[in-house]
XYZ file of N, CA, C and O in Angstrom:
620
model
N 104.103 157.268 66.645
C 104.742 158.231 67.525
C 106.041 158.704 66.869
O 106.803 157.891 66.364
N 106.226 159.996 66.911
C 107.446 160.606 66.376
C 108.141 161.386 67.493
O 107.539 161.676 68.523
N 109.394 161.709 67.277
C 110.161 162.430 68.297
C 109.477 163.729 68.703
O 109.484 164.107 69.880
N 108.852 164.400 67.748
C 108.205 165.674 68.099
C 106.937 165.477 68.930
O 106.374 166.440 69.453
N 106.487 164.231 69.095
C 105.371 163.934 69.992
C 105.828 163.814 71.446
O 104.996 163.748 72.355
N 107.144 163.744 71.660
C 107.670 163.451 72.986
C 107.182 164.404 74.087
O 106.849 163.937 75.182
N 107.113 165.711 73.886
C 106.634 166.554 74.986
C 105.246 166.140 75.501
O 105.023 166.067 76.718
N 104.324 165.824 74.600
C 102.986 165.389 75.019
C 103.040 163.998 75.644
O 102.393 163.734 76.669
N 103.815 163.104 75.041
C 103.958 161.754 75.572
C 104.579 161.811 76.969
O 104.115 161.141 77.905
N 105.604 162.614 77.131
C 106.277 162.751 78.429
C 105.319 163.313 79.484
O 105.335 162.881 80.646
N 104.482 164.265 79.108
C 103.511 164.832 80.055
C 102.545 163.753 80.530
O 102.266 163.616 81.724
N 102.054 162.940 79.590
C 101.123 161.862 79.933
C 101.826 160.815 80.796
O 101.255 160.318 81.776
N 103.064 160.501 80.449
C 103.846 159.562 81.250
C 103.994 160.103 82.676
O 103.829 159.369 83.664
N 104.269 161.378 82.785
C 104.395 162.019 84.105
C 103.109 161.936 84.918
O 103.156 161.742 86.139
N 101.971 162.081 84.250
C 100.692 161.933 84.957
C 100.526 160.513 85.492
O 100.034 160.311 86.604
N 100.963 159.532 84.716
C 100.907 158.146 85.176
C 101.839 157.906 86.353
O 101.465 157.266 87.340
N 103.060 158.438 86.261
C 104.016 158.308 87.356
C 103.442 158.902 88.636
O 103.568 158.317 89.721
N 102.774 160.032 88.527
C 102.227 160.722 89.704
C 101.174 159.898 90.439
O 100.983 160.073 91.649
N 100.507 158.990 89.763
C 99.496 158.161 90.431
C 100.116 157.170 91.397
O 99.436 156.669 92.296
N 101.383 156.842 91.191
C 102.104 155.828 91.970
C 101.488 154.433 91.830
O 101.757 153.550 92.612
N 100.673 154.243 90.797
C 100.089 152.937 90.518
C 100.283 152.508 89.070
O 99.646 151.557 88.625
N 101.164 153.187 88.341
C 101.367 152.858 86.927
C 102.749 152.284 86.633
O 102.901 151.525 85.683
N 103.749 152.632 87.428
C 105.121 152.257 87.118
C 106.000 152.428 88.351
O 105.660 153.197 89.266
N 107.115 151.722 88.359
C 108.116 151.934 89.396
C 108.925 153.205 89.132
O 109.614 153.697 90.017
N 108.879 153.710 87.903
C 109.614 154.931 87.579
C 109.122 156.083 88.457
O 107.938 156.176 88.769
N 110.035 156.969 88.807
C 109.666 158.141 89.600
C 109.905 159.444 88.854
O 109.492 160.500 89.310
N 110.566 159.341 87.697
C 110.820 160.508 86.860
C 110.667 160.119 85.404
O 111.002 158.996 85.009
N 110.198 161.053 84.615
C 110.098 160.828 83.171
C 111.516 160.830 82.597
O 112.290 161.747 82.865
N 111.855 159.809 81.819
C 113.199 159.773 81.229
C 113.327 160.802 80.104
O 112.335 161.355 79.629
N 114.534 160.990 79.659
C 114.761 161.828 78.473
C 114.248 161.087 77.248
O 114.074 159.859 77.270
N 114.039 161.826 76.170
C 113.653 161.190 74.910
C 114.691 160.145 74.513
O 114.351 159.041 74.115
N 115.955 160.483 74.640
C 117.015 159.578 74.211
C 116.961 158.259 74.982
O 117.077 157.182 74.386
N 116.770 158.323 76.282
C 116.697 157.103 77.098
C 115.453 156.291 76.742
O 115.515 155.073 76.577
N 114.322 156.973 76.628
C 113.079 156.276 76.302
C 113.177 155.656 74.910
O 112.840 154.497 74.710
N 113.650 156.429 73.959
C 113.757 155.980 72.570
C 114.633 154.738 72.444
O 114.310 153.816 71.697
N 115.719 154.690 73.177
C 116.649 153.559 73.050
C 116.095 152.272 73.661
O 116.606 151.190 73.364
N 115.057 152.359 74.473
C 114.533 151.165 75.138
C 113.193 150.682 74.580
O 112.616 149.728 75.105
N 112.696 151.317 73.531
C 111.409 150.924 72.953
C 111.562 150.612 71.466
O 112.381 151.224 70.780
N 110.787 149.650 71.003
C 110.859 149.216 69.609
C 110.352 150.323 68.673
O 109.205 150.761 68.806
N 111.170 150.768 67.744
C 110.791 151.897 66.880
C 109.507 151.666 66.079
O 108.738 152.600 65.847
N 109.259 150.424 65.660
C 108.098 150.148 64.813
C 106.829 149.876 65.612
O 105.780 149.613 65.028
N 106.908 149.962 66.932
C 105.738 149.666 67.767
C 105.527 150.763 68.801
O 105.663 150.555 70.007
N 105.146 151.936 68.302
C 104.877 153.105 69.143
C 103.668 153.820 68.553
O 103.650 154.129 67.363
N 102.697 154.069 69.385
C 101.470 154.711 68.911
C 101.103 155.886 69.808
O 101.399 155.872 71.002
N 100.435 156.860 69.220
C 99.787 157.901 70.004
C 98.321 157.957 69.605
O 97.961 157.597 68.484
N 97.503 158.377 70.534
C 96.087 158.613 70.258
C 95.853 160.108 70.308
O 96.324 160.784 71.228
N 95.134 160.611 69.312
C 94.845 162.036 69.240
C 93.343 162.278 69.277
O 92.570 161.526 68.673
N 92.968 163.324 69.974
C 91.593 163.809 69.990
C 91.665 165.314 69.769
O 92.407 166.013 70.471
N 90.928 165.792 68.787
C 90.905 167.226 68.461
C 92.316 167.795 68.293
O 92.621 168.887 68.755
N 93.200 167.021 67.640
C 94.541 167.499 67.344
C 95.535 167.407 68.484
O 96.696 167.780 68.318
N 95.101 166.923 69.638
C 96.014 166.800 70.776
C 96.215 165.347 71.175
O 95.300 164.530 71.078
N 97.412 165.035 71.613
C 97.721 163.663 72.035
C 97.125 163.414 73.422
O 97.357 164.178 74.357
N 96.354 162.316 73.526
C 95.687 161.977 74.786
C 96.105 160.605 75.317
O 95.611 160.163 76.359
N 97.005 159.934 74.618
C 97.470 158.640 75.088
C 98.560 158.099 74.196
O 98.762 158.587 73.080
N 99.250 157.099 74.716
C 100.301 156.451 73.934
C 100.462 155.006 74.376
O 100.083 154.632 75.480
N 101.003 154.208 73.475
C 101.328 152.817 73.757
C 102.623 152.492 73.032
O 102.895 153.035 71.951
N 103.413 151.612 73.625
C 104.678 151.227 73.011
C 105.087 149.848 73.506
O 104.679 149.420 74.584
N 105.891 149.184 72.693
C 106.445 147.892 73.059
C 107.947 148.022 73.269
O 108.614 148.811 72.595
N 108.450 147.225 74.185
C 109.889 147.118 74.387
C 110.257 145.641 74.429
O 109.439 144.794 74.818
N 111.458 145.333 74.023
C 111.937 143.946 74.054
C 112.115 143.514 75.501
O 112.519 144.303 76.347
N 111.837 142.240 75.768
C 112.079 141.723 77.108
C 113.483 141.150 77.241
O 113.979 140.970 78.345
N 114.119 140.883 76.109
C 115.462 140.302 76.129
C 116.123 140.530 74.773
O 115.442 140.615 73.749
N 117.432 140.596 74.785
C 118.170 140.706 73.528
C 118.483 139.326 72.939
O 118.980 139.235 71.820
N 118.173 138.268 73.663
C 118.417 136.911 73.171
C 117.485 136.599 72.010
O 116.296 136.910 72.041
N 118.029 135.980 70.991
C 117.270 135.688 69.767
C 116.019 134.843 70.043
O 114.985 135.041 69.413
N 116.092 133.929 70.978
C 114.942 133.054 71.247
C 113.733 133.829 71.766
O 112.603 133.338 71.676
N 113.950 135.041 72.270
C 112.852 135.864 72.794
C 112.485 137.026 71.863
O 111.794 137.960 72.267
N 112.914 136.957 70.614
C 112.676 138.072 69.690
C 111.191 138.370 69.475
O 110.836 139.460 69.084
N 110.335 137.400 69.737
C 108.899 137.586 69.566
C 108.153 137.835 70.859
O 106.945 137.660 70.930
N 108.885 138.267 71.880
C 108.273 138.564 73.177
C 108.542 140.027 73.500
O 109.677 140.490 73.447
N 107.486 140.761 73.821
C 107.627 142.188 74.109
C 106.782 142.566 75.317
O 105.816 141.884 75.653
N 107.170 143.658 75.943
C 106.398 144.214 77.053
C 105.678 145.463 76.556
O 106.256 146.269 75.827
N 104.426 145.592 76.936
C 103.624 146.727 76.489
C 103.477 147.753 77.605
O 103.380 147.407 78.786
N 103.472 149.005 77.207
C 103.144 150.133 78.086
C 101.999 150.893 77.444
O 102.030 151.148 76.233
N 101.003 151.249 78.240
C 99.860 152.040 77.761
C 99.598 153.129 78.792
O 99.411 152.829 79.975
N 99.569 154.372 78.342
C 99.311 155.504 79.232
C 98.270 156.409 78.586
O 98.329 156.677 77.388
N 97.346 156.887 79.401
C 96.279 157.759 78.929
C 96.284 159.030 79.771
O 96.410 158.971 81.003
N 96.129 160.170 79.108
C 96.071 161.452 79.815
C 94.937 161.436 80.827
O 93.877 160.850 80.592
N 95.176 162.077 81.933
C 94.180 162.117 83.009
C 92.815 162.568 82.496
O 91.792 161.979 82.828
N 92.794 163.554 81.634
C 91.528 164.106 81.140
C 90.778 163.168 80.197
O 89.595 163.360 79.928
N 91.477 162.122 79.705
C 90.857 161.222 78.727
C 90.615 159.823 79.290
O 90.153 158.944 78.563
N 90.915 159.616 80.552
C 90.729 158.280 81.131
C 89.256 157.916 81.189
O 88.407 158.759 81.460
N 88.972 156.659 80.914
C 87.596 156.169 80.943
C 86.820 156.444 79.669
O 85.622 156.191 79.615
N 87.498 156.921 78.638
C 86.821 157.270 77.375
C 87.131 156.298 76.237
O 86.779 156.561 75.090
N 87.820 155.206 76.515
C 88.118 154.214 75.481
C 89.449 154.397 74.781
O 89.775 153.625 73.870
N 90.229 155.386 75.187
C 91.521 155.646 74.544
C 92.478 154.483 74.777
O 93.123 153.987 73.848
N 92.580 154.023 76.019
C 93.476 152.913 76.338
C 93.099 151.652 75.585
O 93.970 150.944 75.075
N 91.810 151.381 75.497
C 91.331 150.199 74.782
C 91.702 150.273 73.305
O 92.201 149.302 72.728
N 91.482 151.418 72.694
C 91.826 151.590 71.281
C 93.332 151.417 71.059
O 93.749 150.746 70.104
N 94.142 152.005 71.925
C 95.594 151.883 71.785
C 96.059 150.444 71.969
O 96.862 149.939 71.174
N 95.556 149.783 73.005
C 96.013 148.418 73.268
C 95.577 147.465 72.157
O 96.360 146.627 71.707
N 94.351 147.608 71.688
C 93.898 146.754 70.579
C 94.756 146.965 69.340
O 95.130 146.012 68.658
N 95.065 148.206 69.040
C 95.855 148.509 67.842
C 97.274 147.980 67.959
O 97.809 147.397 67.010
N 97.897 148.146 69.115
C 99.279 147.683 69.246
C 99.333 146.162 69.254
O 100.281 145.566 68.742
N 98.308 145.498 69.774
C 98.228 144.037 69.710
C 98.129 143.591 68.254
O 98.827 142.667 67.825
N 97.275 144.251 67.488
C 97.137 143.910 66.060
C 98.463 144.099 65.317
O 98.858 143.252 64.509
N 99.139 145.205 65.581
C 100.427 145.472 64.923
C 101.472 144.437 65.332
O 102.246 143.971 64.492
N 101.481 144.075 66.593
C 102.440 143.074 67.070
C 102.182 141.722 66.421
O 103.117 141.044 65.977
N 100.914 141.330 66.364
C 100.565 140.065 65.710
C 101.044 140.058 64.258
O 101.633 139.084 63.803
N 100.788 141.144 63.559
C 101.159 141.233 62.149
C 102.674 141.201 61.954
O 103.159 140.786 60.910
N 103.412 141.614 62.973
C 104.869 141.682 62.874
C 105.559 140.447 63.461
O 106.775 140.422 63.583
N 104.777 139.434 63.848
C 105.375 138.199 64.325
C 105.722 138.159 65.800
O 106.440 137.261 66.249
N 105.239 139.109 66.559
C 105.442 139.059 68.006
C 104.411 138.096 68.573
O 103.214 138.275 68.368
N 104.864 137.045 69.239
C 103.954 135.992 69.664
C 103.489 136.120 71.115
O 102.500 135.518 71.494
N 104.191 136.897 71.918
C 103.764 137.114 73.301
C 103.964 138.578 73.659
O 105.041 139.135 73.447
N 102.911 139.161 74.204
C 103.000 140.510 74.764
C 102.706 140.369 76.249
O 101.717 139.742 76.642
N 103.570 140.931 77.060
C 103.358 140.855 78.503
C 103.302 142.252 79.100
O 103.732 143.225 78.482
N 102.754 142.305 80.306
C 102.711 143.559 81.048
C 102.798 143.241 82.528
O 102.287 142.210 82.981
N 103.438 144.104 83.260
C 103.467 144.039 84.712
C 102.603 145.165 85.246
O 102.821 146.324 84.903
N 101.615 144.813 86.053
C 100.632 145.802 86.515
C 100.534 145.729 88.039
O 100.406 144.636 88.604
N 100.579 146.876 88.688
C 100.333 146.887 90.129
C 98.914 146.377 90.382
O 97.969 146.826 89.713
N 98.718 145.462 91.326
C 97.378 144.926 91.595
C 96.349 146.003 91.945
O 95.150 145.817 91.726
N 96.798 147.128 92.454
C 95.893 148.225 92.801
C 95.345 148.945 91.568
O 94.353 149.670 91.664
N 95.976 148.755 90.429
C 95.580 149.445 89.199
C 94.486 148.630 88.492
O 94.702 148.028 87.450
N 93.322 148.643 89.077
C 92.195 147.829 88.593
C 91.801 148.182 87.160
O 91.452 147.299 86.379
N 91.863 149.453 86.800
C 91.483 149.865 85.445
C 92.419 149.236 84.409
O 91.973 148.758 83.363
N 93.708 149.220 84.694
C 94.665 148.628 83.766
C 94.475 147.120 83.673
O 94.565 146.545 82.580
N 94.196 146.486 84.784
C 93.946 145.041 84.768
C 92.736 144.728 83.886
O 92.798 143.846 83.023
N 91.647 145.464 84.082
C 90.444 145.242 83.264
C 90.724 145.495 81.786
O 90.263 144.746 80.921
N 91.462 146.539 81.491
C 91.816 146.868 80.109
C 92.549 145.697 79.452
O 92.192 145.267 78.353
N 93.559 145.187 80.106
C 94.329 144.089 79.536
C 93.478 142.827 79.396
O 93.576 142.123 78.388
N 92.636 142.559 80.363
C 91.741 141.398 80.268
C 90.827 141.527 79.046
O 90.595 140.549 78.334
N 90.312 142.719 78.807
C 89.433 142.944 77.651
C 90.139 142.681 76.332
O 89.493 142.384 75.324
N 91.462 142.791 76.334
C 92.239 142.580 75.111
C 92.884 141.199 75.065
O 93.813 140.971 74.287
N 92.374 140.282 75.866
C 92.818 138.899 75.779
C 94.029 138.529 76.603
O 94.583 137.439 76.427
N 94.459 139.382 77.502
C 95.581 139.054 78.371
C 95.089 138.164 79.513
O 93.987 138.340 80.016
N 95.933 137.210 79.904
C 95.596 136.325 81.011
C 96.578 136.549 82.154
O 97.713 136.976 81.928
N 96.133 136.248 83.345
C 96.991 136.384 84.518
C 97.979 135.217 84.539
O 97.577 134.060 84.450
N 99.251 135.529 84.661
C 100.285 134.510 84.751
C 100.627 134.260 86.217
O 100.824 133.140 86.640
N 100.682 135.333 86.988
C 101.003 135.203 88.410
C 101.321 136.542 89.016
O 101.302 137.572 88.338
N 101.595 136.514 90.298
C 101.953 137.728 91.023
C 103.412 137.628 91.420
O 103.841 136.630 92.019
N 104.156 138.631 91.083
C 105.555 138.725 91.510
C 105.540 139.538 92.801
O 105.396 140.751 92.779
N 105.638 138.832 93.917
C 105.485 139.461 95.224
C 106.719 140.269 95.606
O 107.849 139.816 95.424
N 106.469 141.463 96.112
C 107.532 142.345 96.596
C 108.704 142.382 95.614
O 109.861 142.255 95.996
N 108.408 142.600 94.344
C 109.409 142.559 93.287
C 110.246 143.839 93.222
O 111.356 143.846 92.723
N 109.706 144.938 93.719
C 110.438 146.196 93.693
C 109.920 147.162 94.734
O 108.855 146.954 95.320
N 110.690 148.217 94.947
C 110.312 149.224 95.936
C 109.952 150.523 95.229
O 110.643 150.956 94.322
N 108.882 151.120 95.688
C 108.458 152.440 95.217
C 108.135 153.258 96.450
O 107.321 152.829 97.286
N 108.755 154.410 96.562
C 108.565 155.264 97.738
C 108.808 154.489 99.035
O 108.039 154.566 99.994
N 109.867 153.707 99.040
C 110.294 152.919 100.204
C 109.301 151.852 100.634
O 109.338 151.383 101.771
N 108.406 151.457 99.728
C 107.471 150.373 100.025
C 107.641 149.272 98.990
O 107.747 149.549 97.798
N 107.646 148.020 99.461
C 107.674 146.882 98.555
C 106.349 146.807 97.832
O 105.294 146.976 98.446
N 106.410 146.559 96.530
C 105.192 146.474 95.726
C 105.158 145.153 94.971
O 106.173 144.673 94.469
N 103.959 144.587 94.886
C 103.719 143.408 94.065
C 103.410 143.853 92.640
O 102.960 144.985 92.416
N 103.621 142.948 91.694
C 103.270 143.200 90.306
C 102.558 141.969 89.760
O 103.053 140.847 89.889
N 101.395 142.196 89.179
C 100.651 141.148 88.493
C 101.235 141.022 87.087
O 101.293 142.011 86.356
N 101.675 139.822 86.726
C 102.201 139.581 85.387
C 101.074 139.035 84.525
O 100.429 138.041 84.883
N 100.802 139.721 83.415
C 99.782 139.279 82.469
C 100.441 139.122 81.108
O 101.461 139.761 80.815
N 99.850 138.251 80.282
C 100.391 138.080 78.937
C 99.262 137.743 77.967
O 98.211 137.260 78.358
N 99.571 138.020 76.706
C 98.674 137.667 75.612
C 99.496 136.936 74.576
O 100.540 137.427 74.130
N 99.041 135.754 74.222
C 99.708 134.956 73.203
C 98.993 135.156 71.870
O 97.771 135.134 71.818
N 99.752 135.309 70.822
C 99.194 135.455 69.494
C 98.575 134.143 69.042
O 99.090 133.061 69.337
N 97.500 134.225 68.281
C 96.892 133.034 67.667
C 97.794 132.488 66.570
O 97.581 131.375 66.089
N 98.764 133.271 66.156
C 99.618 132.904 65.035
C 100.809 132.040 65.428
O 101.582 131.654 64.577
N 101.005 131.775 66.706
C 102.199 130.992 67.091
C 101.868 129.509 67.166
O 100.770 129.083 67.117
């Protein structure tokens, strides 16, 4: 992913936000805000026929040195490309890149209603850690988040 990919990435992110089942975010951040919170070496886009149809990225879970090998993953697929294997390809690739770079745990927080995302992560070796009940509010409603993680075979 490069900065000039941001308009397409932001559009896809906005489609995910609109579902109200992908994130607590309610607005797409600026490139500068998004860029500063995601690991530069762990950002991918998926292209079909020259157009971006999905993206995945990792962000640090903590600035503490002991957690340097723990990251949170985000995967978003354009509405028109959902169910076509784009998310699976992106998640598998970012897991491989993370493993190669010494990241030993990748985690994700998923709304329990987002069954497609849960299945996707399970297919890529993520296990359920637990449910964080009423962890945040979206549209004035408390929402639960399923915490999933994948541990590298290399740790």
